[in-house]
CSV table of C-alpha atoms and ligand atoms in Angstrom, one decimal:
chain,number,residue,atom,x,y,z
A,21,UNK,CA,3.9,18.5,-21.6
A,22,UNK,CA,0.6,18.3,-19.8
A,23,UNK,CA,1.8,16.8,-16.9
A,24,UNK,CA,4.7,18.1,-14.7
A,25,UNK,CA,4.3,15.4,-11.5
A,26,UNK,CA,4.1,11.5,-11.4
A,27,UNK,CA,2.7,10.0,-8.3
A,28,UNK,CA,3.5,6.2,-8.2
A,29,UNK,CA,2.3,3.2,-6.4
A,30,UNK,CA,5.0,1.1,-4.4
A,31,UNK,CA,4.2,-2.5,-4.1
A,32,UNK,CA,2.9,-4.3,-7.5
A,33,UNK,CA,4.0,-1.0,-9.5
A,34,UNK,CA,7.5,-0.7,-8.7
A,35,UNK,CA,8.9,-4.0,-7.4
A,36,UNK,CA,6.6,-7.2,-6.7
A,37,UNK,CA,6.8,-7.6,-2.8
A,38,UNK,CA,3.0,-9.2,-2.9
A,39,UNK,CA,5.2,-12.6,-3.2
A,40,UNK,CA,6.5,-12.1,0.4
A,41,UNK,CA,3.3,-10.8,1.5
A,42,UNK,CA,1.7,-13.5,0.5
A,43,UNK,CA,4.1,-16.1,2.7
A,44,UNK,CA,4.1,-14.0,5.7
A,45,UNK,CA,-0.2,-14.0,5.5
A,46,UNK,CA,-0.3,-17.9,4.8
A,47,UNK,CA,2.1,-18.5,7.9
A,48,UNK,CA,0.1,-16.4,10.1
A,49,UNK,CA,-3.2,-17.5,8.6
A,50,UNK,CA,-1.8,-21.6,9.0
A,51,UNK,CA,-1.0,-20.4,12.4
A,52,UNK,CA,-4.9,-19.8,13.1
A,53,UNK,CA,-5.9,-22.5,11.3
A,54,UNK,CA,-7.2,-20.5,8.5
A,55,UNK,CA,-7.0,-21.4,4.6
A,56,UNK,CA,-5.4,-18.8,2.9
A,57,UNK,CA,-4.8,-19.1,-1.1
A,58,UNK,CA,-3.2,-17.2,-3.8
A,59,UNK,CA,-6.7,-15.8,-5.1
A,60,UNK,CA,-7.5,-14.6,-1.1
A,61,UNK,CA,-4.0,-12.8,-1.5
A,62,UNK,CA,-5.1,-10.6,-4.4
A,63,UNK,CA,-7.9,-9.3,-2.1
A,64,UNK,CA,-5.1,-7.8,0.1
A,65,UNK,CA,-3.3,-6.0,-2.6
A,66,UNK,CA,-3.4,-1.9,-2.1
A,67,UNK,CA,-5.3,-2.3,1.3
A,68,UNK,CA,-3.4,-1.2,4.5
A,69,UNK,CA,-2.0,-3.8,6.9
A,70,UNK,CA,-4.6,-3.4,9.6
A,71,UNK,CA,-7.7,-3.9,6.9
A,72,UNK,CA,-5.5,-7.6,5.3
A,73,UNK,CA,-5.8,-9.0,8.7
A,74,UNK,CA,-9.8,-8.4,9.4
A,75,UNK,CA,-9.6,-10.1,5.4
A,76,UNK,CA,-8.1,-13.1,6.4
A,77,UNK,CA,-9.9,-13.0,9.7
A,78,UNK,CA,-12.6,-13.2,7.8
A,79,UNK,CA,-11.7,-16.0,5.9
A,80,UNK,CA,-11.4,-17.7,8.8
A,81,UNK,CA,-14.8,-16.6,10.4
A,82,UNK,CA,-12.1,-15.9,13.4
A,83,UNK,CA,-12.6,-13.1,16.2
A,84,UNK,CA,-10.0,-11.3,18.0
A,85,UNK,CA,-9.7,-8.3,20.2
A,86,UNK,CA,-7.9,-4.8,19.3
A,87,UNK,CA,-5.1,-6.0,21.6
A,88,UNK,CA,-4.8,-9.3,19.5
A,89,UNK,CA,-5.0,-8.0,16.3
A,90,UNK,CA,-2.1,-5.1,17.2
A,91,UNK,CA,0.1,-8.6,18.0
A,92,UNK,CA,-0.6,-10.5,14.8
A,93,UNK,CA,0.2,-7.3,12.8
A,94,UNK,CA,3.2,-6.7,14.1
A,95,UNK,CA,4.1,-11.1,13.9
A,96,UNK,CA,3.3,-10.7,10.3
A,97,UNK,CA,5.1,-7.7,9.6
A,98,UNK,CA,8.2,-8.8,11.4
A,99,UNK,CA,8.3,-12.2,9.1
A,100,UNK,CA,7.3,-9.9,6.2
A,101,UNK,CA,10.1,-8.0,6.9
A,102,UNK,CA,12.8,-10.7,7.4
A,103,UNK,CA,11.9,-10.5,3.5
A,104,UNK,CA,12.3,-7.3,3.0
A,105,UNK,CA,15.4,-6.5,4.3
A,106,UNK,CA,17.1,-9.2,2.0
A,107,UNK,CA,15.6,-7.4,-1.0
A,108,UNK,CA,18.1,-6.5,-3.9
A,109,UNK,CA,18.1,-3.5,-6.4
A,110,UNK,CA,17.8,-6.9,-9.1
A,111,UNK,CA,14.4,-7.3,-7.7
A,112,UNK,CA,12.9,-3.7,-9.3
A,113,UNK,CA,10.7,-4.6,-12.2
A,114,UNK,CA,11.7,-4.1,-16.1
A,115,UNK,CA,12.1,-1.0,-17.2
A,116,UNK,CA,11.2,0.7,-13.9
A,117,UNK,CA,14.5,2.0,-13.2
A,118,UNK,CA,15.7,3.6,-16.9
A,119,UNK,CA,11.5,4.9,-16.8
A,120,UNK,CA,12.4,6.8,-13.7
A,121,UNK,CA,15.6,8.0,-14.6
A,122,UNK,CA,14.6,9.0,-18.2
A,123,UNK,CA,11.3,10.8,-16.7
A,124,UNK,CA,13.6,13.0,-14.2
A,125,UNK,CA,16.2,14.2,-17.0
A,126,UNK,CA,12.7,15.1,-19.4
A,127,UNK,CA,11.9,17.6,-16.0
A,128,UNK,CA,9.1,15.6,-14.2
A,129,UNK,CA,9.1,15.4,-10.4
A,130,UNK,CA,8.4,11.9,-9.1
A,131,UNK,CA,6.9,11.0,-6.1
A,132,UNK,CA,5.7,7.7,-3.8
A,133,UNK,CA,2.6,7.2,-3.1
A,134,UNK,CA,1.9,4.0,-1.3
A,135,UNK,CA,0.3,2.5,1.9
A,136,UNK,CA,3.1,0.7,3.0
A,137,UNK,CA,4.7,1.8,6.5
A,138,UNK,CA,7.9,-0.2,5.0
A,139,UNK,CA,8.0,1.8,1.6
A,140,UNK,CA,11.5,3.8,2.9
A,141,UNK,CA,13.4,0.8,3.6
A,142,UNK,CA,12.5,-1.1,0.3
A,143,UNK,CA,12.9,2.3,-1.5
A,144,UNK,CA,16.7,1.6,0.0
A,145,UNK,CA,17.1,-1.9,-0.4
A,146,UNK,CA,16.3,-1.2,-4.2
A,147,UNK,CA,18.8,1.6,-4.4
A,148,UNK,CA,15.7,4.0,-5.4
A,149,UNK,CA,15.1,6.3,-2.9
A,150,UNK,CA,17.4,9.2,-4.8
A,151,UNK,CA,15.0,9.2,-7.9
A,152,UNK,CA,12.7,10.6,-6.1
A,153,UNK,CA,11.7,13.8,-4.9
A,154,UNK,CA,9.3,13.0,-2.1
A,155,UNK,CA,7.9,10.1,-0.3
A,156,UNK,CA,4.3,9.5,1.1
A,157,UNK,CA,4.1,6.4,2.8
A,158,UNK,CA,2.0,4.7,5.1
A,159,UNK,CA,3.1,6.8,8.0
A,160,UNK,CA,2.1,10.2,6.3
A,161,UNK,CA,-1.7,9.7,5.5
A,162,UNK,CA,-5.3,8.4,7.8
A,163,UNK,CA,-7.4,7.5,5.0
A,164,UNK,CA,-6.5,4.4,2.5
A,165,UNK,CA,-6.7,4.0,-0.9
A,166,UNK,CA,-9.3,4.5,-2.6
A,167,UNK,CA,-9.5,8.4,-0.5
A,168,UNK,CA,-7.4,10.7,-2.1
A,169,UNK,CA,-5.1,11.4,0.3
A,170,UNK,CA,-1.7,10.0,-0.2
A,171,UNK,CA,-1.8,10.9,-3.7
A,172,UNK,CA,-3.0,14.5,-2.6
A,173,UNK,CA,-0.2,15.0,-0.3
A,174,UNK,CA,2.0,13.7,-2.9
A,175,UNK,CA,0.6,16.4,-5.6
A,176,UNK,CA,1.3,19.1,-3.0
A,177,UNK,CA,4.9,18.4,-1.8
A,178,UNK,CA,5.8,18.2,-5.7
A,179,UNK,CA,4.1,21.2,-5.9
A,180,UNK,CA,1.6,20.6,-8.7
A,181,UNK,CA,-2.4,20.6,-9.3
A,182,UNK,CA,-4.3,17.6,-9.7
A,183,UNK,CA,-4.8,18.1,-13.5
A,184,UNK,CA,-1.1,18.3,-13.8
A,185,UNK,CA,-0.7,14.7,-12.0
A,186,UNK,CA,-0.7,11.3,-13.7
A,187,UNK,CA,-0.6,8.3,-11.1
A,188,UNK,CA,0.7,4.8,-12.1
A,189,UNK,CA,-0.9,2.4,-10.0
A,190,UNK,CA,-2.0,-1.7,-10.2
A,191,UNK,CA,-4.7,-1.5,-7.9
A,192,UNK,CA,-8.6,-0.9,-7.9
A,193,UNK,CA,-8.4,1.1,-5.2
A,194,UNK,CA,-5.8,2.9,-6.4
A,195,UNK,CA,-6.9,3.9,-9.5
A,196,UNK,CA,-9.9,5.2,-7.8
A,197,UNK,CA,-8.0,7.3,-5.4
A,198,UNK,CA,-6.2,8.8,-8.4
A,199,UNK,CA,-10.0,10.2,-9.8
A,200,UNK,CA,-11.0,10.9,-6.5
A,201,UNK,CA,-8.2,13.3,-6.0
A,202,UNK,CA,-9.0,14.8,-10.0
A,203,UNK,CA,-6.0,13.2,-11.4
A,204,UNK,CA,-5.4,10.7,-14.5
A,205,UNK,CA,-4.9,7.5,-14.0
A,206,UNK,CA,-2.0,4.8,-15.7
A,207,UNK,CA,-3.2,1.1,-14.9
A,208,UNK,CA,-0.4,-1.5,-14.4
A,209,UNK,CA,-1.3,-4.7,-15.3
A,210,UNK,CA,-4.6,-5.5,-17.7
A,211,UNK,CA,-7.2,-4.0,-18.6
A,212,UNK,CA,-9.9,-6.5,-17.2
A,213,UNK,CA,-8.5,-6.1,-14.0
A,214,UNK,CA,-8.2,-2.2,-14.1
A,215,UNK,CA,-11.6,-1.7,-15.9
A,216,UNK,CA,-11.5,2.1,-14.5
A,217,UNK,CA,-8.0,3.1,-15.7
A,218,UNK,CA,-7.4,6.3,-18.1
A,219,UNK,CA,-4.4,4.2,-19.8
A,220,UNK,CA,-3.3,0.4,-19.1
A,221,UNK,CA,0.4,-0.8,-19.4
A,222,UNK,CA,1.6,-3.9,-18.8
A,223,UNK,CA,5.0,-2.9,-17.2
A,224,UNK,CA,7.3,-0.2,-18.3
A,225,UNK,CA,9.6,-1.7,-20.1
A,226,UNK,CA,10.3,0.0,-23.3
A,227,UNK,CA,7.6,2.4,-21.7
A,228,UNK,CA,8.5,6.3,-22.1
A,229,UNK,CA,6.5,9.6,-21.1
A,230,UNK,CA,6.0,11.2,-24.8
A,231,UNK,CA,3.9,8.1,-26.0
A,232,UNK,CA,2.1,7.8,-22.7
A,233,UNK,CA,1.2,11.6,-22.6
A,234,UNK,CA,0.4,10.9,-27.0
A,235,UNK,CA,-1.8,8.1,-26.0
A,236,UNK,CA,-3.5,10.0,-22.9
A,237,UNK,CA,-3.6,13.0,-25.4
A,238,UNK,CA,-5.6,11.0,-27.5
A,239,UNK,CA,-8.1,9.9,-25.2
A,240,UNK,CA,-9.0,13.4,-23.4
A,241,UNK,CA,-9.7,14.4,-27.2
B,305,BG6,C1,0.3,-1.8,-0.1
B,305,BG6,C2,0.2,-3.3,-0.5
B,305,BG6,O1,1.1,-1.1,-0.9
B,305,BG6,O2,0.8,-1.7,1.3
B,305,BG6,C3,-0.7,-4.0,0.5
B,305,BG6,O3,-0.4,-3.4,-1.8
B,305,BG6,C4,-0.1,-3.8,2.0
B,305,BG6,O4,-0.7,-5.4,0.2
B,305,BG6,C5,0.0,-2.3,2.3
B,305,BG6,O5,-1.0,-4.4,2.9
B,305,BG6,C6,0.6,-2.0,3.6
B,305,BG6,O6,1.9,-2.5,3.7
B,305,BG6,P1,2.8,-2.6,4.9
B,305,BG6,O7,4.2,-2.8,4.3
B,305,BG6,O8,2.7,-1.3,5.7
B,305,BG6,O9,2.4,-3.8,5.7
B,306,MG,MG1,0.1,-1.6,-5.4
């Protein structure tokens, strides 16, 4: 077993909560009277709360002060979270769970690496949080994704070197955080969008760690 840790992404790895993000952004952007569109949405995927707004903002070609921007934040992430906390274990993607469960009997710590400040409490909702071992979330870390450091931190509270870490993520920025930090990356999603990614998969169901580490195997050789 080359790898003794797996780091994973929240949001688009784990559980799709980029649906609700999506409606809390277009009501605040409609608000404003910016267009905001499925496609602009994708821009906002793995990129912290504060960074979305100035995206949409930009849409808009709209200006507002630090004050203002603190206030639409927190509208949008209290309408986000009206979401959220309706959220139920159903909602996990395929396979995710049995992938987790299946990865902690074979020995593998498993940790959380994501940007969201809300990761705990869907984490909960899900009925996750006891498959894993540690939690970085949006609270824990300065720098965003595509900087190391929340898949760093992750590495260290599991205990393990970078070498010995294998990320699943299904963002750009993500996948470039994993190689930043010296750790292999797993794409989720396709390989156009994850050009940069050590090994794509669609999803993990039917997904286990011996024919991920075979195929990773492969590649390093
Ligand atoms: C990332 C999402 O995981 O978390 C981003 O991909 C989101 O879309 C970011 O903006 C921050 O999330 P939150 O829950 O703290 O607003
Ligand atoms: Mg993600």
């Amino acid at each position: 077993m080359r790898f003794t840790a797996l780091l994973f992404d929240l949001d688009g790895v784990l559980v799709d909560t980029a649906k609700y993000h999506y409606i809390a952004w277009k009501a605040l952007a409609e608000e404003l009277g910016i267009p905001f569109t499925l496609k602009d949405n994708e821009r906002l995927k793995g990129v912290s709360r504060q960074r979305s707004l100035d995206i949409v903002l930009e849409i808009g070609g709209v200006d507002k002060t630090p004050e203002e921007r603190e206030a639409l934040c927190t509208e949008k992430n209290e309408r986000y979270l009206s979401y959220i906390r309706k959220m139920e274990p159903e909602e996990i993607l395929p396979g995710v769970r049995e992938f987790l469960t299946e990865a902690r009997r074979q020995g593998y710590k498993i940790a959380l690496g994501s940007a969201s400040k809300n990761a705990r409490l869907i984490l909960d909702r899900l009925e996750l949080t006891d498959l894993f071992d540690a939690i970085v979330d949006g609270y824990m870390v300065t720098q965003a994704k595509p900087d190391p450091e929340v898949f760093a931190l992750g590495g260290r509270l599991l205990g393990a070197q970078p070498s010995q870490c294998l990320v699943f993520e299904d963002s750009v920025a993500g996948i470039q955080a994993a190689h930043a930090g010296g750790m292999t990356a797993v794409g989720i999603g396709t390989r156009e969008d994850l050009p940069e990614a050590d090994l794509v998969l669609p999803g993990f169901a039917g997904a286990t760690m011996e024919d991920i580490e075979k195929k990773l195997l492969a590649i390093s050789r």
